[in-house]
Short mmCIF file of C-alpha atoms in Angstrom, two decimals:
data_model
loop_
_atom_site.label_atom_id
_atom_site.label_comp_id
_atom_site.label_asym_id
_atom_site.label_seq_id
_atom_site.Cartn_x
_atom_site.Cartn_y
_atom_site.Cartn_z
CA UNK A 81 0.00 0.00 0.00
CA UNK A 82 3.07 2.80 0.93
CA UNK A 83 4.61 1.59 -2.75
CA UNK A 84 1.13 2.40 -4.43
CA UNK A 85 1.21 6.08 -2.22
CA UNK A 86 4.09 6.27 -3.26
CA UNK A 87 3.27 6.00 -7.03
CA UNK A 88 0.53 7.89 -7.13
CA UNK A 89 2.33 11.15 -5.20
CA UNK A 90 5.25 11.07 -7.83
CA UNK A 91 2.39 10.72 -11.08
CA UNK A 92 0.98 13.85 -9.24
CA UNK A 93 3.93 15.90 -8.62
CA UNK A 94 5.40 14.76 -12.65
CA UNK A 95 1.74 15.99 -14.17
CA UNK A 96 1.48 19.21 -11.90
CA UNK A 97 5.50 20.15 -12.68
CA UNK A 98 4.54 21.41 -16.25
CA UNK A 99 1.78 22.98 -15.39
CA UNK A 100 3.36 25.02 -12.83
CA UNK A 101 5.69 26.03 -15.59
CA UNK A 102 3.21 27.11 -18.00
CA UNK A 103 1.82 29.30 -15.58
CA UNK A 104 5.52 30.72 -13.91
CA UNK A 105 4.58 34.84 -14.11
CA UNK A 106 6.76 36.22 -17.01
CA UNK A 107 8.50 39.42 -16.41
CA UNK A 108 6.87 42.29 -16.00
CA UNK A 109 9.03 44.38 -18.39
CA UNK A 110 12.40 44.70 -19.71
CA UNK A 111 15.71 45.79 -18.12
CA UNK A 112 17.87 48.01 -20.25
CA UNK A 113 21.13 48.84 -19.71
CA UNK A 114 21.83 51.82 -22.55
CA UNK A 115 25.48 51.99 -23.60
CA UNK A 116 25.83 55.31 -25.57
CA UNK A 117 28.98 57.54 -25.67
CA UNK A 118 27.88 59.99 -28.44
CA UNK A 119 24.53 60.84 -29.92
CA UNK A 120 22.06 59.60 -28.09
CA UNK A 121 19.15 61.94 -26.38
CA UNK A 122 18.83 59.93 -22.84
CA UNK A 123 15.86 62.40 -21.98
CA UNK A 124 14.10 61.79 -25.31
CA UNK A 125 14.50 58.31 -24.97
CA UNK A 126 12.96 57.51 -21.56
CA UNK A 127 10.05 59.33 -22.69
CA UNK A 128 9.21 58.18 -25.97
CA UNK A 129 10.15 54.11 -25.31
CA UNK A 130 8.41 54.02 -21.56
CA UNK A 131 7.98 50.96 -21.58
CA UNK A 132 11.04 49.37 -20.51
CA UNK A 133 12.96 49.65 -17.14
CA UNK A 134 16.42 51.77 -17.87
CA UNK A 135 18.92 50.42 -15.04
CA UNK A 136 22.72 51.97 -14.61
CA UNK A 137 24.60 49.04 -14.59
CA UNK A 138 25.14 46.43 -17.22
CA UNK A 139 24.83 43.76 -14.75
CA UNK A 140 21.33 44.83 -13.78
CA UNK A 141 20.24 44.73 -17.17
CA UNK A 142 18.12 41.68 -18.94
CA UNK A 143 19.58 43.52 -22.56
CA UNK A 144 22.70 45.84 -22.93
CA UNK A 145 22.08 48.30 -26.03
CA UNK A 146 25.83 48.95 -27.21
CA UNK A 147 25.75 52.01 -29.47
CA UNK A 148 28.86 53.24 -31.76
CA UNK A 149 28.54 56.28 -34.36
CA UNK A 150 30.53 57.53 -37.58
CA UNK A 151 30.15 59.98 -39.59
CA UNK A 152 28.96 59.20 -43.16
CA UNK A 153 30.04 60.72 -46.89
CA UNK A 154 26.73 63.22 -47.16
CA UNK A 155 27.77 64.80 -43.23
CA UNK A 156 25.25 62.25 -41.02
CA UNK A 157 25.76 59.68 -38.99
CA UNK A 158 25.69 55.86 -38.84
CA UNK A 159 24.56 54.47 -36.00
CA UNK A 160 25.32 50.93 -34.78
CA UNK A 161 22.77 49.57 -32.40
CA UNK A 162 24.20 46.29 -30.80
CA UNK A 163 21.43 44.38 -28.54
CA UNK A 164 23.22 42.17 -25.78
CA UNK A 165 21.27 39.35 -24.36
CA UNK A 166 22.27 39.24 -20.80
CA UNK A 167 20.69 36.34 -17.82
CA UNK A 168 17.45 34.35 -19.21
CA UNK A 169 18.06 36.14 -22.60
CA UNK A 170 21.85 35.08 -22.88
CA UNK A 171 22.98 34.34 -26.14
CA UNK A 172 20.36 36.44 -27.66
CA UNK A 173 21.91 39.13 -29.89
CA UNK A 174 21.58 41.32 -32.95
CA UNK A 175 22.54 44.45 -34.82
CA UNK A 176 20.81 47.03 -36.19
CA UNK A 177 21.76 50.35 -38.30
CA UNK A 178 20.34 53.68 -38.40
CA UNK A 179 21.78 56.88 -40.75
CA UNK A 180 20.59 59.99 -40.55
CA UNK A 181 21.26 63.01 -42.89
CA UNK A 182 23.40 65.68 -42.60
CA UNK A 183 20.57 68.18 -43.44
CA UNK A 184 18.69 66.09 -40.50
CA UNK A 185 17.92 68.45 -37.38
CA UNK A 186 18.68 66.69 -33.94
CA UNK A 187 14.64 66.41 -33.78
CA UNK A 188 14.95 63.90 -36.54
CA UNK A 189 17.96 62.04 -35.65
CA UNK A 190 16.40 61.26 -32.21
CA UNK A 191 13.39 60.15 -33.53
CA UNK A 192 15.02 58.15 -36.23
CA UNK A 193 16.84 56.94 -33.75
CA UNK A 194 13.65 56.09 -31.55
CA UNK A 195 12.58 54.03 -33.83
CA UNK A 196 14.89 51.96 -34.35
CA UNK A 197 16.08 51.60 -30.79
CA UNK A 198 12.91 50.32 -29.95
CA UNK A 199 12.46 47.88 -32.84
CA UNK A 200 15.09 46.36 -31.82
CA UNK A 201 13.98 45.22 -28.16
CA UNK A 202 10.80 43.73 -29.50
CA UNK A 203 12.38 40.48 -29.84
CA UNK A 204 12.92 40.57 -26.23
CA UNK A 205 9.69 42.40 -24.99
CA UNK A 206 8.11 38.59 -26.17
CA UNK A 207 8.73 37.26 -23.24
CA UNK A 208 7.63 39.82 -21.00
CA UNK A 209 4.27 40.52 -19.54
CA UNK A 210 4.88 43.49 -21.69
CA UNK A 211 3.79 41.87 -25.34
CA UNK A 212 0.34 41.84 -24.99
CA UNK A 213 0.20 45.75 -24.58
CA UNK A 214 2.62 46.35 -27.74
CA UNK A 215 1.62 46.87 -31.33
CA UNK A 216 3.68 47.80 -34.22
CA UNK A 217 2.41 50.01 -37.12
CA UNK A 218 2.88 51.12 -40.29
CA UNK A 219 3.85 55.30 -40.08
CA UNK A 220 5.40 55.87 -43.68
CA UNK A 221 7.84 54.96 -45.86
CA UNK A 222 11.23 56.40 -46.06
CA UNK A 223 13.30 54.61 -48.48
CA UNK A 224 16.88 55.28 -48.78
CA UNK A 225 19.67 53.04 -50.51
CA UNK A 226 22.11 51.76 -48.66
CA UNK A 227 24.74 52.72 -50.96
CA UNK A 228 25.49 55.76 -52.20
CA UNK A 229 24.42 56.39 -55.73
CA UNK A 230 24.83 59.59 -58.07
CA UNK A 231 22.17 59.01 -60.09
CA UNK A 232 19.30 61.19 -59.90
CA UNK A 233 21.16 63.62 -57.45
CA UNK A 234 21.81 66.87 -59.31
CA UNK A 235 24.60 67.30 -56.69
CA UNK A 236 26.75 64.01 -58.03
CA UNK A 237 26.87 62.93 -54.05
CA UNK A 238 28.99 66.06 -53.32
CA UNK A 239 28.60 68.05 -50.15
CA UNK A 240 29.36 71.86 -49.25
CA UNK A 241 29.67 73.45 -46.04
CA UNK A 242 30.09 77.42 -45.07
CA UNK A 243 30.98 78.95 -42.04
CA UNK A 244 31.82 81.76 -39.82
CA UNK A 245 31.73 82.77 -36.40
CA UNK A 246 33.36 85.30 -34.16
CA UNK A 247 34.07 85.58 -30.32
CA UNK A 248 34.10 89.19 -28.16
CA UNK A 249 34.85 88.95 -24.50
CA UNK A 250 36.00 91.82 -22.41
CA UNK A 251 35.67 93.31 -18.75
CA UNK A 252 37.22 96.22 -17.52
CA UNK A 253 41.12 95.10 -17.75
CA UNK A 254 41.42 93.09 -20.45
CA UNK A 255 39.53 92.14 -23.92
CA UNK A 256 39.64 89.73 -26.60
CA UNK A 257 38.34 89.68 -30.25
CA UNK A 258 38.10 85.73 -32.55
CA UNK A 259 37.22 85.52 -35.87
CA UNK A 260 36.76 82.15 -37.58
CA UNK A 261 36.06 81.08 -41.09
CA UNK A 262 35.63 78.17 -42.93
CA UNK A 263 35.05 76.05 -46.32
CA UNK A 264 34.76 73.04 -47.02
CA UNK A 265 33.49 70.07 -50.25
CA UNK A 266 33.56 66.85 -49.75
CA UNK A 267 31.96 63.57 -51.80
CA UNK A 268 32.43 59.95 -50.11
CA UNK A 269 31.43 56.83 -52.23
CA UNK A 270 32.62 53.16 -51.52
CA UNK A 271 35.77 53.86 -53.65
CA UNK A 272 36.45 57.57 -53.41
CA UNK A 273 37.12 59.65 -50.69
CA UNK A 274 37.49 63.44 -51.96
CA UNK A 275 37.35 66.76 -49.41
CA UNK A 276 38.44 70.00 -49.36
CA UNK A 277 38.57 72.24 -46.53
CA UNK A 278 40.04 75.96 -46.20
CA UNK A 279 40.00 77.44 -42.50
CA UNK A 280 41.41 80.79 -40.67
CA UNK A 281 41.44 82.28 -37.71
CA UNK A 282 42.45 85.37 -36.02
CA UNK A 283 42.82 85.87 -32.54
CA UNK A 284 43.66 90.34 -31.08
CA UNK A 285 43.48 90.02 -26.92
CA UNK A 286 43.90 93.70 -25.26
CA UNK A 287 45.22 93.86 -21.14
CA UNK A 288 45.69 97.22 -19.67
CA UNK A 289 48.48 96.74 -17.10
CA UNK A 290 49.02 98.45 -13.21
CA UNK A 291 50.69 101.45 -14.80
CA UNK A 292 48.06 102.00 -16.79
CA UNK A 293 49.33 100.97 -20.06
CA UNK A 294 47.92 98.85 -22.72
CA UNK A 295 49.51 95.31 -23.63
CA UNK A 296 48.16 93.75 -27.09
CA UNK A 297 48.20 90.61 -28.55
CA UNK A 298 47.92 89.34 -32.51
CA UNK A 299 48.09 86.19 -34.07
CA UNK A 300 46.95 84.04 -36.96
CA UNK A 301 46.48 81.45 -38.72
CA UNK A 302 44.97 79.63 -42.29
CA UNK A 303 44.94 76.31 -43.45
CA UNK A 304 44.07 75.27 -47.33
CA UNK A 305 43.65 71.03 -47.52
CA UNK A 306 43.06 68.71 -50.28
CA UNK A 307 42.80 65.20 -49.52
CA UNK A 308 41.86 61.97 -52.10
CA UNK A 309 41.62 58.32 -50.70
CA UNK A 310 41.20 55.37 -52.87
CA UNK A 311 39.89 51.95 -51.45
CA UNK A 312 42.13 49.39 -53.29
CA UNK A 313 39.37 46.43 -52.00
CA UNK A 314 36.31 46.55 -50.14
CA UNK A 315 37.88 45.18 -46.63
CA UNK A 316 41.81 46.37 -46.40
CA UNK A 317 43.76 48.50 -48.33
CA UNK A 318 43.41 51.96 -49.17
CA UNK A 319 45.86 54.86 -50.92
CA UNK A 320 45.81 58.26 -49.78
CA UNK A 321 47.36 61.75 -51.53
CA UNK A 322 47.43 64.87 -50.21
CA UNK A 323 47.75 68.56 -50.55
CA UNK A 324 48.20 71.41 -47.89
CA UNK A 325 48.94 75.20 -47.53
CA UNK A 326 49.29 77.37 -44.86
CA UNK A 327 50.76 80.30 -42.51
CA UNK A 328 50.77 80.14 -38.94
CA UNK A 329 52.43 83.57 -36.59
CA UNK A 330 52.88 81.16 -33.47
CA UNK A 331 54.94 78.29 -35.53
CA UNK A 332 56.74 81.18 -37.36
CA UNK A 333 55.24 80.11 -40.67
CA UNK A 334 55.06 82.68 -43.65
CA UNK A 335 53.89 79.62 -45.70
CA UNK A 336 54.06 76.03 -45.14
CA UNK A 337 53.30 73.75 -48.00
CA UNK A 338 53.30 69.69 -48.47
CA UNK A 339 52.27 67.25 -50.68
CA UNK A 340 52.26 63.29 -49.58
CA UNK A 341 51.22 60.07 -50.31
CA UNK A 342 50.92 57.14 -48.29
CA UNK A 343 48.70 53.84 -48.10
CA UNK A 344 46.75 52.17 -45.38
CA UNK A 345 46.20 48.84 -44.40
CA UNK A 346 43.35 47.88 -42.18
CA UNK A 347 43.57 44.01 -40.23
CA UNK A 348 39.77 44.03 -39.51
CA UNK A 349 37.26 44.85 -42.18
CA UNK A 350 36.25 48.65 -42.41
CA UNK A 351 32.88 47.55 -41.80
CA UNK A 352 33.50 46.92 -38.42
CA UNK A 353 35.21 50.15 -37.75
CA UNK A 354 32.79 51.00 -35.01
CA UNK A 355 33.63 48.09 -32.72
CA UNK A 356 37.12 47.62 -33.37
CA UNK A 357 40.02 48.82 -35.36
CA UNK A 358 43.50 47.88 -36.00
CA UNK A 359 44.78 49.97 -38.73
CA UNK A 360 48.82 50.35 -40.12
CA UNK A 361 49.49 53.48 -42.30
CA UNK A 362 52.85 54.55 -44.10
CA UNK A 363 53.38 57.64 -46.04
CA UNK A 364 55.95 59.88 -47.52
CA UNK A 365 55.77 63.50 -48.39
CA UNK A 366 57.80 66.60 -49.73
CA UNK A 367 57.38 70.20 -47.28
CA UNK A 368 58.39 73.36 -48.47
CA UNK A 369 59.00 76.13 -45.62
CA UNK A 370 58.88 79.90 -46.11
CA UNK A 371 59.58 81.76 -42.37
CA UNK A 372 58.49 84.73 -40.88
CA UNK A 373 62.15 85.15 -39.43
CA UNK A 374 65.16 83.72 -39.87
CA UNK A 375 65.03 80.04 -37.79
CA UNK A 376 67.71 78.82 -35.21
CA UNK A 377 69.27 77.21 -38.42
CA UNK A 378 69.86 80.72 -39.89
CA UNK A 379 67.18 80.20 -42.71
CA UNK A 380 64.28 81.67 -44.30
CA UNK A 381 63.34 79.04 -46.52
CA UNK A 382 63.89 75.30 -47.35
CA UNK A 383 62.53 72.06 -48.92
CA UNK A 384 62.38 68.91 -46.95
CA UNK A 385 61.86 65.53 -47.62
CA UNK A 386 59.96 63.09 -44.80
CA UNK A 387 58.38 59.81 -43.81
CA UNK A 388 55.61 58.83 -41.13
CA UNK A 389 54.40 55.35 -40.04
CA UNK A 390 51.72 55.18 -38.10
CA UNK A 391 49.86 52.53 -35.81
CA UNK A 392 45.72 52.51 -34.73
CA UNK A 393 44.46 50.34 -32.40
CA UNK A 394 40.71 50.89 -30.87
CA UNK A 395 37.78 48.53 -29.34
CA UNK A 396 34.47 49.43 -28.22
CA UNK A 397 33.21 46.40 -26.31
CA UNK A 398 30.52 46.00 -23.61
CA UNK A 399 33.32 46.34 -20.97
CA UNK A 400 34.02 49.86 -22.08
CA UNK A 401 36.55 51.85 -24.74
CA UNK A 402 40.54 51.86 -25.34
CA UNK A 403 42.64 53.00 -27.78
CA UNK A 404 45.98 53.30 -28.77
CA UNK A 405 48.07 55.11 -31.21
CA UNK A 406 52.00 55.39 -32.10
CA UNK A 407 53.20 57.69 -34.96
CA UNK A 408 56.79 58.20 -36.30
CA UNK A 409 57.71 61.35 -38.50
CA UNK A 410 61.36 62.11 -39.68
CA UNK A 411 62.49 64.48 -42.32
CA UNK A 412 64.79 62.30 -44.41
CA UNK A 413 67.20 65.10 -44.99
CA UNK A 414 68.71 64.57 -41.20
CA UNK A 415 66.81 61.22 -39.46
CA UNK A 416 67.58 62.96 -36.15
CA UNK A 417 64.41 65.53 -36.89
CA UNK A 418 61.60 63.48 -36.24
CA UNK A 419 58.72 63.28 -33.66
CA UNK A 420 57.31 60.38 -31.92
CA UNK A 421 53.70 60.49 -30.80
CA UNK A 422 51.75 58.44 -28.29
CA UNK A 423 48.06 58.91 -27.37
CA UNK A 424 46.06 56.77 -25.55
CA UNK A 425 42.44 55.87 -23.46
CA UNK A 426 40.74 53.59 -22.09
CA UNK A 427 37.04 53.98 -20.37
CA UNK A 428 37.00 50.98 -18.50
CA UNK A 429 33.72 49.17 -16.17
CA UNK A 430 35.71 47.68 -13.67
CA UNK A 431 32.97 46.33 -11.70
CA UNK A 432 29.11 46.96 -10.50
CA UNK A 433 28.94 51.28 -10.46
CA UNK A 434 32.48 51.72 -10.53
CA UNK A 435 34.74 53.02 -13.54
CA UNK A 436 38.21 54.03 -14.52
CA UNK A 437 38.95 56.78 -17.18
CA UNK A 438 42.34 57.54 -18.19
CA UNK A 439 43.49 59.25 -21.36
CA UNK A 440 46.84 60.67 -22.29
CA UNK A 441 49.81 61.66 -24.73
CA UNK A 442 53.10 62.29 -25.41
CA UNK A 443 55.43 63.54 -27.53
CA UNK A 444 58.95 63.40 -28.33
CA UNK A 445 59.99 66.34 -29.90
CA UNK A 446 62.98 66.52 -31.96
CA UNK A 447 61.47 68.64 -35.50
CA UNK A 448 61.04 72.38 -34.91
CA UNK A 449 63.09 73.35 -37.76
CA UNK A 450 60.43 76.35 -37.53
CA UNK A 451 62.07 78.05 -33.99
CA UNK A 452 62.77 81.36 -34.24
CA UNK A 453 66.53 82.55 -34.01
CA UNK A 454 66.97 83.63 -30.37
CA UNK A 455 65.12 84.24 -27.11
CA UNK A 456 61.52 84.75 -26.75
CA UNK A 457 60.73 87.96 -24.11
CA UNK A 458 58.46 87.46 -21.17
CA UNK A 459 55.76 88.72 -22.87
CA UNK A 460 56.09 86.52 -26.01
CA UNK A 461 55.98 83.84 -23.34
CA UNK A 462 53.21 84.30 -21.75
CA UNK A 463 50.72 85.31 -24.06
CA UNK A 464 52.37 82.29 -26.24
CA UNK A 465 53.23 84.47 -29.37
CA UNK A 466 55.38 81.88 -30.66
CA UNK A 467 56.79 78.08 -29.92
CA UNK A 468 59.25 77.48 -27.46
CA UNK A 469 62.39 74.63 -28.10
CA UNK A 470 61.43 71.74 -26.05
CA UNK A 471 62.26 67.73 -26.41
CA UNK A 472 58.94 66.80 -24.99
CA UNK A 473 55.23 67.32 -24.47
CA UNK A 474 52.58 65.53 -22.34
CA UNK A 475 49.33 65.41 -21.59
CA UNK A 476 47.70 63.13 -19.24
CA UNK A 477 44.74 62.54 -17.02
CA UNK A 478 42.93 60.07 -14.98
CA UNK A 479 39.74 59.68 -12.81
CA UNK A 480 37.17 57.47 -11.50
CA UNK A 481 33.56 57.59 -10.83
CA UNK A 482 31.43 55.50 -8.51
CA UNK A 483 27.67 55.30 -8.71
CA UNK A 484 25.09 53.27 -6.36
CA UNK A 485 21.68 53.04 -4.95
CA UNK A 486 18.87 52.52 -7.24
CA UNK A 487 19.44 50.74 -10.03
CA UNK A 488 16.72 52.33 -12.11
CA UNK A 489 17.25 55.68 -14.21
CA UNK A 490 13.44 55.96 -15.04
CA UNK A 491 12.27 59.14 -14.55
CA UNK A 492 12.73 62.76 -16.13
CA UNK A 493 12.49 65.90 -14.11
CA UNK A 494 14.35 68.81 -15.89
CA UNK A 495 13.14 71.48 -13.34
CA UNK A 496 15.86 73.83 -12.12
CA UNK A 497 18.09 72.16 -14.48
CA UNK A 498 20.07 75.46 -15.29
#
């Protein structure tokens, strides 16, 4: 008789284990865990797609939304939208893409963006209490092809930009005047690369001194650039020319003129440019000086010769952002005038609220064929009218942050926000 209980009380709990299972409550909603360094309207967002629970850390989160931006031929921007499964929904991942225009306002790109975003957590929402409230509709059709063509556009994919701006400050001891201007035409296809960009600036800052006098200020500076990049195949290689003019009072530059060449060669495909790059460039190039004084070499002109090689190393992964860069640039009239460059960063999550940001550079300065034939005065110092002889340069920081308490980021309150 105890074997038959027995029986029967395991055929009970074996029938009444599925059931329980069909009727486990699904979540109520999602967790989302939005990963954005540039572009993204956070306000706009938690607005418009309420319907989801926005956490601050990743490890909170049921999806991680991974979002990397570049700017495209036509002056927009590609978006990458990279959905992380994360706990029940591990392994569950996709990829989306939204471009906006240049001639877009920031109204459209977030809604653009909007819609997308939230297209792309429906897969998820599924198995949420969530789905039966959610619909999707037809708004309206905007095609675009995801290439760029030149048919049809009376513009032949080419893109021109105008600009000026100026910048007065003053109180009663001191004043100072900026005036910026700018040009520029580009046209980007999947072979061609082609821009040109002219820029100038002048800078006048006035100080009236103890004694009552007046101490003034001038400088500036122009820059004429013409730059052509050929993609030798769709995934690697690349060539690059290019042409450049300029003056410059602080670098002691009457005119400073190059022309160059070099070619590129990329290990991962260009397509995935906006999680990770590792990218090798070499180049050669012929500058031709013209000084606004004699240099420390005792000359007012001269033609040099030079080579650069250059390293690029960047990742954007759910555990944060580094990259890495090493350039080397000698004139190949004298290999000891060259420059070595370093720059670095990494944005790192090194556990639950806690992150590490670090960025810096240096240089190793061995070039300025440009210095000016002896000393600079105090003033020229300090109001840095011209560049000073120095072997090195540096620039470096690093912080932390540390967030906790809730883990939602919900709500929107922008009173007494300025």
């Amino acid at each position: 008789m105890r074997f038959v209980l027995s029986v029967l009380a395991g055929l009970c709990l074996a029938i009444a284990a599925p059931a329980a299972a069909q009727t486990a409550p699904l979540p109520e909603t999602l967790k989302v865990f939005l990963d954005c360094a540039d572009g993204c309207d956070f306000d706009y967002l938690r607005r418009q797609i309420d319907f989801v629970d926005y956490v601050r850390d990743r490890r909170d989160a049921d999806v991680h939304v991974l979002v990397t931006t570049q700017g495209t031929g036509t002056g927009g921007r590609e978006y990458t939208i990279q959905f992380i499964g994360l706990g029940e929904f591990q392994g569950h991942e996709h990829r989306a893409h939204y471009v906006s225009s240049g001639s877009d306002t920031s109204d459209e790109r977030r809604r653009g963006f909007s819609q997308i975003f939230s297209l792309g957590l429906t897969s998820y929402l599924l198995d949420t209490a969530m789905a039966g409230h959610l619909r999707i509709e037809r708004i309206g059709v905007r095609s675009a092809p995801t290439t760029a063509s030149a048919a049809g556009d009376k513009w032949n994919l080419w893109i021109f930009r105008l600009g000026a701006s100026t910048d007065l400050r003053g109180e009663r001891s001191d004043s100072s005047r900026q005036f910026r201007g700018n040009f520029s035409a580009s046209r980007t296809t999947e072979r061609w690369k082609l821009s040109f960009v002219t820029e100038g600036q002048y800078n006048r800052n006035i100080f009236t001194l103890s004694d009552g006098s007046e101490l003034s200020s001038e400088s500036h500076n122009y820059n004429i650039r013409a730059v052509a990049v050929k993609s030798l195949d769709r995934n690697h290689w690349a060539l690059v020319g290019r042409l450049s003019t300029g003056d410059s009072t602080q670098n002691n530059y009457a005119r400073n003129s190059r022309a160059a060449a070099g070619i590129e060669y990329s290990v991962f495909p260009y397509d995935q440019s906006t999680s990770r790059q590792l990218i090798f460039q070499l180049a050669t190039g012929l500058n031709r000086f013209e000084y606004i004084e004699p240099t420390i070499y005792d000359l007012l002109e001269e033609t040099r010769p030079d080579a650069s090689i250059q390293g690029v190393f960047a990742f954007r992964q759910p555990w944060g952002f580094a990259s890495f860069s090493v350039e080397h640039i000698s004139y190949l009239h004298d290999l000891s005038k060259r420059r070595t460059e370093l720059d670095g960063r990494l944005d790192l999550r090194l556990f639950r609220g806690l992150s590490l940001n670090t960025n810096g550079k240096l240089s190793l300065v061995h070039d300025q064929l440009y210095l000016r034939a002896g000393s600079a005065s105090d003033e020229e110092i300090l109001l840095r009218r011209q560049r000073l002889q120095t072997s090195y340069r540096y620039e470096f920081s690093v912080g932390f942050s540390y967030q906790f308490g809730s883990i939602f980021n919900n709500v929107v309150n922008p009173r007494w926000d300025r």
